[in-house]
Amino acid sequence: MRAIWKGAIAFGLVNVPVKVYSATEDHDISLHQVHNADGGRIRYQRRCEVCSEVVDYSDIEKAFEEDGRTVVLSKDELKSIPAENSHEIEVVQFVPSEQLEPMMFEKSYYLEPDSKSPKAYVLLRRALEDTDRVAIVQFALREKTRLGALRIKDDVLVLQSLLWPDEVREASFPSLEADIRISAQERDMSAALVESMAADFEPDSFTDEYQVQLRQLIDAKLEQGESLDTEETFGVEAGEGGKGEVIDLMEALKRSLDRKRGGGEAASAGGESDAEADAGDEDTETANPARRTSGTKAAASRTAAAKTGTDDAKPATRSSAKSTPASAKSTASKSTPAKSTAAKSTAAKSAAAKTSASKSSGTGTADTKASGTKAAAKPAAKTTRARKPA
């Protein structure tokens, strides 16, 4: 980097010599104008309106016109202005950073210590760090007196020039004076959309797509010449832009939320069972009619089993079937037959009913197993009735 200015920060009676560097630069690809007929370069000439001669830059002065009168100011006269000759960055106030209006920020400059000992520079930096404030300064640069803010970035003092208050236009739009009513539902949904897009700002994650695509176009033109096919280069039709669609505000918010949430839900849906996916996703049911039919049969089997259980099963048996896991149920069945022959017969019938219910449903889900277990507590005739609706 090349220093564009040298001066000193006046911090009370302390002077901090510094060099000033532009902290920002333009990354845009530079283009010039040509004649489309023959490719000739278009150049602008400084031509005098009186004598029609092209004037060299060294022969040009500045002038001011008012009420038909013109005042020509020479370079020496302009340099005689006291503020122009000042190389001092005067600290006038220390203010809380939140009181600065971002719209007033203009351009940023890095300040480097310009002395053998940077102690005064470090002292000023520490003062800003300890007080958590920004120094408001005044300085002259490039024929203009400027207002600025002195702050810290990565242990370096940064000078940000500010616009003067009268350089910031007042926003006055009649359309915003109308009484606009926002419903609570619209506010809640917009807040949910903001929350779904919330993140920490990482400037490096953003790209100037226009400049990247302009470079791509230039490279393709250099390679293909006049036979350039922009649709092939970009994969879209040349000049194709976004087509705005006027839709209801609530509908737009809903679609935006669905789009943002879609990625996370799609990832979590991969770990769900078939039965859970059928119950929670109507689109999946439409796309898989076979799965829906299977779910309907299972539901019918469960309904029939539940009705039979209500009519004939003892309360104790029903509550045991609901609360006891499959493995525990099996152990209970084995221990009960040891007590009576009648219980053995019932267990055998339960096993037969369990097998029949399993074959008729054709599903291996936990719900179907539960249906078979409930049916086990019923007589054979009633178990047959439970299988009929399936």
Coordinates of C-alpha atoms in Angstrom, one line a residue:
M1 CA 0.0 0.0 0.0
R2 CA 1.1 3.6 -0.7
A3 CA 0.5 6.3 1.8
I4 CA -1.8 9.0 0.4
W5 CA -1.3 11.6 3.2
K6 CA 0.8 12.3 6.2
G7 CA -0.2 14.1 9.3
A8 CA -0.6 13.9 13.1
I9 CA -3.4 13.1 15.5
A10 CA -3.8 15.9 18.0
F11 CA -4.9 14.2 21.2
G12 CA -5.0 17.1 23.7
L13 CA -1.4 18.2 23.9
V14 CA -0.2 14.8 22.6
N15 CA 0.8 14.5 19.0
V16 CA 0.6 11.1 17.2
P17 CA 2.4 11.2 13.8
V18 CA 0.6 8.9 11.3
K19 CA 0.6 7.9 7.7
V20 CA -2.8 7.5 6.0
Y21 CA -3.7 4.7 3.7
S22 CA -6.9 3.9 1.8
A23 CA -8.4 0.9 3.6
T24 CA -10.7 -0.1 0.8
E25 CA -10.4 -0.7 -3.0
D26 CA -12.7 -1.3 -5.9
H27 CA -12.7 -4.9 -7.1
D28 CA -14.8 -4.3 -10.2
I29 CA -13.5 -5.3 -13.6
S30 CA -12.5 -2.1 -15.5
L31 CA -14.3 -1.7 -18.8
H32 CA -13.9 1.1 -21.4
Q33 CA -16.1 2.4 -24.2
V34 CA -15.6 1.6 -27.9
H35 CA -17.4 2.4 -31.2
N36 CA -19.6 -0.7 -32.0
A37 CA -19.1 -0.3 -35.7
D38 CA -15.3 -0.6 -35.8
G39 CA -14.2 -1.2 -32.1
G40 CA -12.4 2.2 -31.9
R41 CA -11.7 3.5 -28.4
I42 CA -14.0 6.3 -27.2
R43 CA -12.0 9.0 -25.4
Y44 CA -13.1 12.1 -23.7
Q45 CA -11.4 15.4 -24.6
R46 CA -11.1 18.6 -22.5
R47 CA -12.2 20.9 -25.3
C48 CA -12.7 24.7 -24.7
E49 CA -16.1 26.1 -25.6
V50 CA -14.6 29.4 -26.7
C51 CA -11.6 28.5 -28.9
S52 CA -12.6 24.8 -29.5
E53 CA -9.1 23.7 -28.7
V54 CA -8.3 20.6 -26.7
V55 CA -6.8 21.9 -23.4
D56 CA -4.0 20.2 -21.5
Y57 CA -4.8 19.3 -17.9
S58 CA -2.0 21.6 -16.6
D59 CA -3.8 24.6 -18.2
I60 CA -7.1 24.0 -16.5
E61 CA -8.3 26.0 -13.5
K62 CA -11.4 25.8 -11.3
A63 CA -14.2 28.4 -11.3
F64 CA -17.4 29.2 -9.5
E65 CA -20.5 30.7 -11.2
E66 CA -23.3 32.7 -9.5
D67 CA -25.9 35.1 -10.9
G68 CA -24.2 35.1 -14.3
R69 CA -20.8 36.0 -12.9
T70 CA -17.8 33.6 -13.0
V71 CA -14.9 33.6 -10.5
V72 CA -11.8 31.7 -11.7
L73 CA -9.7 30.3 -8.8
S74 CA -6.1 29.4 -9.6
K75 CA -4.3 26.4 -8.0
D76 CA -2.2 28.7 -5.9
E77 CA -5.2 30.6 -4.6
L78 CA -6.9 27.4 -3.6
K79 CA -3.7 26.2 -1.8
S80 CA -3.7 29.4 0.2
I81 CA -6.8 28.3 2.2
P82 CA -5.6 27.6 5.8
A83 CA -7.6 24.4 6.2
E84 CA -6.0 23.0 3.1
N85 CA -2.5 23.4 4.5
S86 CA -3.4 21.7 7.8
H87 CA -2.0 18.2 8.3
E88 CA -3.6 17.7 11.7
I89 CA -6.3 15.2 12.7
E90 CA -7.9 17.0 15.6
V91 CA -9.7 15.0 18.2
V92 CA -12.7 17.0 19.4
Q93 CA -14.9 14.5 21.2
F94 CA -15.1 10.9 22.5
V95 CA -18.6 9.5 22.0
P96 CA -20.4 6.1 22.4
S97 CA -20.1 4.1 19.1
E98 CA -23.9 3.4 19.1
Q99 CA -24.6 7.2 18.7
L100 CA -23.0 7.2 15.2
E101 CA -25.4 7.0 12.3
P102 CA -24.1 4.3 9.8
M103 CA -25.5 6.3 6.9
M104 CA -22.9 9.0 7.6
F105 CA -19.9 6.7 7.1
E106 CA -18.1 7.5 3.8
K107 CA -14.6 6.1 3.4
S108 CA -12.2 4.2 5.6
Y109 CA -8.4 4.8 6.1
Y110 CA -5.8 2.9 8.0
L111 CA -3.4 4.9 10.2
E112 CA 0.1 3.7 10.6
P113 CA 2.5 5.2 13.3
D114 CA 5.0 7.6 11.6
S115 CA 7.6 8.0 14.2
K116 CA 10.5 6.0 15.7
S117 CA 8.5 5.3 18.8
P118 CA 4.8 4.3 18.4
K119 CA 4.2 4.8 22.2
A120 CA 1.8 7.7 21.6
Y121 CA -0.1 5.7 19.0
V122 CA -0.5 2.7 21.3
L123 CA -1.6 5.0 24.2
L124 CA -4.4 6.5 22.1
R125 CA -5.5 3.0 21.0
R126 CA -5.5 1.8 24.6
A127 CA -7.5 4.9 25.6
L128 CA -10.2 4.0 23.1
E129 CA -10.2 0.4 24.2
D130 CA -10.5 1.2 27.9
T131 CA -13.3 3.7 27.5
D132 CA -15.1 1.8 24.7
R133 CA -15.7 5.1 22.9
V134 CA -15.0 6.5 19.4
A135 CA -13.0 9.6 18.8
I136 CA -14.7 12.3 16.6
V137 CA -12.1 14.2 14.6
Q138 CA -11.8 17.0 12.1
F139 CA -9.2 17.0 9.3
A140 CA -8.6 18.3 5.7
L141 CA -8.0 15.9 2.9
R142 CA -8.1 16.5 -0.9
E143 CA -9.4 20.1 -0.8
K144 CA -12.2 19.4 1.6
T145 CA -12.6 19.7 5.4
R146 CA -13.9 16.5 6.7
L147 CA -15.6 15.1 9.8
G148 CA -14.3 11.6 10.9
A149 CA -14.5 8.8 13.5
L150 CA -11.4 7.2 14.9
R151 CA -11.9 3.6 16.0
I152 CA -9.9 0.4 16.3
K153 CA -9.8 -2.6 14.0
D154 CA -7.3 -5.5 14.7
D155 CA -5.0 -3.3 16.8
V156 CA -4.9 -0.6 14.0
L157 CA -6.4 2.8 14.3
V158 CA -9.0 3.3 11.5
L159 CA -10.2 6.7 10.4
Q160 CA -13.6 6.8 8.9
S161 CA -14.6 10.0 7.1
L162 CA -18.2 11.0 7.8
L163 CA -20.7 13.0 5.8
W164 CA -21.7 16.3 7.2
P165 CA -25.3 16.4 8.5
D166 CA -26.5 18.6 5.6
E167 CA -25.2 16.0 3.1
V168 CA -27.6 13.3 4.4
R169 CA -31.0 13.7 2.7
E170 CA -34.2 13.6 4.8
A171 CA -36.4 10.6 3.9
S172 CA -40.0 11.9 3.3
F173 CA -42.3 9.5 1.5
P174 CA -46.1 10.1 1.6
S175 CA -46.8 6.4 1.0
L176 CA -45.4 5.7 4.5
E177 CA -47.8 8.2 6.1
A178 CA -50.8 5.9 5.4
D179 CA -52.2 3.9 8.3
I180 CA -51.0 0.4 7.7
R181 CA -52.4 -2.4 9.9
I182 CA -50.3 -5.5 10.6
S183 CA -52.1 -8.4 12.1
A184 CA -50.6 -10.4 15.0
Q185 CA -50.4 -13.5 12.8
E186 CA -48.4 -11.6 10.2
R187 CA -46.0 -10.3 12.8
D188 CA -45.5 -13.7 14.4
M189 CA -44.9 -15.4 11.0
S190 CA -42.4 -12.7 9.9
A191 CA -40.6 -13.1 13.3
A192 CA -40.5 -16.8 12.7
L193 CA -39.0 -16.2 9.3
V194 CA -36.4 -13.9 10.7
E195 CA -35.5 -16.5 13.4
S196 CA -35.2 -19.3 10.7
M197 CA -32.7 -17.1 8.8
A198 CA -30.7 -15.9 11.9
A199 CA -26.9 -16.3 11.7
D200 CA -23.6 -14.7 12.6
F201 CA -22.4 -12.3 9.8
E202 CA -19.4 -13.8 7.9
P203 CA -18.4 -11.5 5.1
D204 CA -16.2 -14.1 3.5
S205 CA -19.2 -16.3 2.8
F206 CA -20.6 -13.8 0.3
T207 CA -19.5 -13.4 -3.3
D208 CA -19.9 -10.6 -5.9
E209 CA -21.7 -12.8 -8.4
Y210 CA -21.9 -10.2 -11.1
Q211 CA -18.1 -9.7 -11.2
V212 CA -17.5 -13.5 -11.3
Q213 CA -20.0 -13.9 -14.1
L214 CA -18.5 -10.9 -16.0
R215 CA -15.1 -12.6 -15.8
Q216 CA -16.7 -15.8 -17.1
L217 CA -18.3 -13.9 -20.0
I218 CA -15.0 -12.3 -20.9
D219 CA -13.1 -15.6 -20.8
A220 CA -15.8 -17.2 -23.0
K221 CA -15.7 -14.3 -25.5
L222 CA -11.9 -14.6 -25.7
E223 CA -12.2 -18.3 -26.4
Q224 CA -15.2 -18.3 -28.8
G225 CA -15.1 -14.9 -30.3
E226 CA -18.3 -13.7 -32.1
S227 CA -19.7 -17.2 -32.0
L228 CA -20.3 -16.8 -28.2
D229 CA -23.5 -18.5 -27.0
T230 CA -24.5 -16.9 -23.7
E231 CA -27.1 -19.5 -23.0
E232 CA -24.4 -22.2 -23.2
T233 CA -22.0 -20.0 -21.1
F234 CA -24.4 -19.3 -18.2
G235 CA -27.0 -22.1 -18.7
V236 CA -29.8 -19.6 -18.9
E237 CA -31.3 -17.5 -21.6
A238 CA -29.5 -14.2 -22.1
G239 CA -31.3 -11.3 -20.3
E240 CA -33.5 -13.6 -18.3
G241 CA -34.4 -12.1 -15.0
G242 CA -36.5 -12.8 -12.0
K243 CA -40.2 -12.5 -12.8
G244 CA -42.0 -11.0 -9.9
E245 CA -45.2 -12.7 -8.8
V246 CA -47.7 -10.7 -6.8
I247 CA -49.1 -13.0 -4.1
D248 CA -50.8 -12.6 -0.7
L249 CA -48.4 -11.4 2.1
M250 CA -49.4 -14.2 4.4
E251 CA -49.0 -16.7 1.6
A252 CA -45.5 -15.3 0.8
L253 CA -44.5 -15.6 4.5
K254 CA -45.8 -19.2 4.7
R255 CA -44.0 -20.2 1.5
S256 CA -40.8 -18.6 2.8
L257 CA -41.0 -20.5 6.1
D258 CA -41.8 -23.8 4.4
R259 CA -38.8 -23.3 2.1
K260 CA -36.4 -22.5 5.0
R261 CA -37.7 -25.4 7.1
G262 CA -37.8 -27.9 4.2
G263 CA -34.1 -28.7 4.4
G264 CA -34.1 -29.6 8.1
E265 CA -37.3 -31.6 7.9
A266 CA -36.1 -33.6 4.9
A267 CA -33.0 -34.6 6.8
S268 CA -34.9 -35.7 9.9
A269 CA -37.6 -37.6 7.9
G270 CA -34.9 -40.0 6.7
G271 CA -34.7 -41.6 10.1
E272 CA -38.5 -42.1 10.5
S273 CA -40.3 -45.5 10.2
D274 CA -42.7 -46.1 7.3
A275 CA -45.7 -45.8 9.7
E276 CA -44.5 -42.4 11.0
A277 CA -43.8 -41.1 7.6
D278 CA -47.4 -42.1 6.4
A279 CA -49.0 -40.5 9.4
G280 CA -47.1 -37.2 9.2
D281 CA -46.6 -36.5 5.4
E282 CA -49.6 -36.3 3.1
D283 CA -47.4 -35.8 0.1
T284 CA -45.6 -39.1 0.8
E285 CA -49.0 -40.9 1.1
T286 CA -50.1 -39.6 -2.3
A287 CA -46.8 -40.8 -3.9
N288 CA -47.1 -44.2 -2.2
P289 CA -50.6 -45.6 -2.5
A290 CA -49.5 -49.1 -1.6
R291 CA -48.1 -47.9 1.7
R292 CA -51.4 -46.0 2.5
T293 CA -53.5 -49.2 1.8
S294 CA -51.3 -51.1 4.2
G295 CA -51.7 -48.5 6.8
T296 CA -55.5 -48.6 6.3
K297 CA -55.6 -52.3 6.8
A298 CA -53.5 -52.1 10.0
A299 CA -55.9 -49.3 11.3
A300 CA -59.0 -51.5 10.5
S301 CA -57.4 -54.4 12.4
R302 CA -56.6 -52.3 15.4
T303 CA -60.2 -50.9 15.4
A304 CA -61.7 -54.4 15.4
A305 CA -59.3 -55.6 18.0
A306 CA -60.1 -52.7 20.3
K307 CA -63.9 -53.3 19.9
T308 CA -63.6 -57.0 20.9
G309 CA -61.3 -56.1 23.8
T310 CA -63.9 -53.7 25.1
D311 CA -66.7 -56.3 24.9
D312 CA -65.0 -59.4 26.3
A313 CA -61.6 -58.8 27.8
K314 CA -61.2 -58.4 31.5
P315 CA -60.0 -55.0 32.7
A316 CA -56.9 -56.5 34.3
T317 CA -56.0 -58.3 31.1
R318 CA -56.5 -55.1 29.0
S319 CA -54.4 -52.9 31.2
S320 CA -51.7 -55.5 31.3
A321 CA -51.6 -55.7 27.5
K322 CA -51.3 -51.9 27.2
S323 CA -48.5 -51.4 29.8
T324 CA -46.5 -54.6 29.5
P325 CA -43.8 -54.8 26.8
A326 CA -43.8 -57.6 24.2
S327 CA -41.1 -59.6 26.0
A328 CA -42.8 -59.2 29.4
K329 CA -46.1 -60.4 27.9
S330 CA -44.4 -63.5 26.6
T331 CA -43.0 -64.3 30.0
A332 CA -46.4 -63.7 31.6
S333 CA -48.0 -66.1 29.2
K334 CA -45.5 -68.9 30.0
S335 CA -46.0 -68.5 33.8
T336 CA -49.8 -68.5 33.7
P337 CA -50.2 -71.9 32.1
A338 CA -48.2 -73.5 34.9
K339 CA -51.1 -72.6 37.3
S340 CA -54.0 -74.2 35.4
T341 CA -54.9 -76.3 32.4
A342 CA -57.5 -73.8 31.3
A343 CA -55.0 -71.1 31.2
K344 CA -52.7 -73.3 29.0
S345 CA -55.6 -73.7 26.5
T346 CA -56.1 -69.9 26.5
A347 CA -52.4 -69.3 25.8
A348 CA -52.4 -71.8 22.9
K349 CA -55.4 -70.0 21.4
S350 CA -53.6 -66.7 21.9
A351 CA -50.6 -68.0 20.0
A352 CA -52.9 -69.1 17.1
A353 CA -54.7 -65.8 17.1
K354 CA -51.4 -64.0 17.2
T355 CA -50.2 -65.9 14.1
S356 CA -53.5 -65.3 12.2
A357 CA -53.5 -61.5 13.0
S358 CA -49.9 -61.3 11.9
K359 CA -50.6 -63.0 8.5
S360 CA -53.7 -61.0 7.8
S361 CA -52.1 -57.6 8.4
G362 CA -48.9 -58.3 6.5
T363 CA -47.0 -55.6 8.5
G364 CA -44.3 -55.9 11.1
T365 CA -45.1 -52.8 13.0
A366 CA -45.5 -52.6 16.7
D367 CA -49.2 -51.6 16.3
T368 CA -50.0 -54.9 14.5
K369 CA -48.3 -56.9 17.3
A370 CA -50.3 -55.0 19.9
S371 CA -53.5 -56.0 18.0
G372 CA -52.6 -59.7 18.1
T373 CA -51.8 -59.5 21.8
K374 CA -55.2 -57.9 22.6
A375 CA -57.0 -60.5 20.5
A376 CA -55.2 -63.3 22.5
A377 CA -57.3 -62.7 25.6
K378 CA -60.6 -63.5 23.7
P379 CA -62.3 -66.9 22.9
A380 CA -61.6 -68.3 19.4
A381 CA -65.0 -67.4 18.0
K382 CA -64.6 -63.8 18.9
T383 CA -61.1 -63.7 17.5
T384 CA -62.4 -64.9 14.2
R385 CA -64.9 -62.0 14.2
A386 CA -62.0 -59.6 14.8
R387 CA -60.2 -60.9 11.7
K388 CA -63.2 -60.6 9.5
P389 CA -63.1 -56.8 8.9
A390 CA -59.4 -57.0 8.0

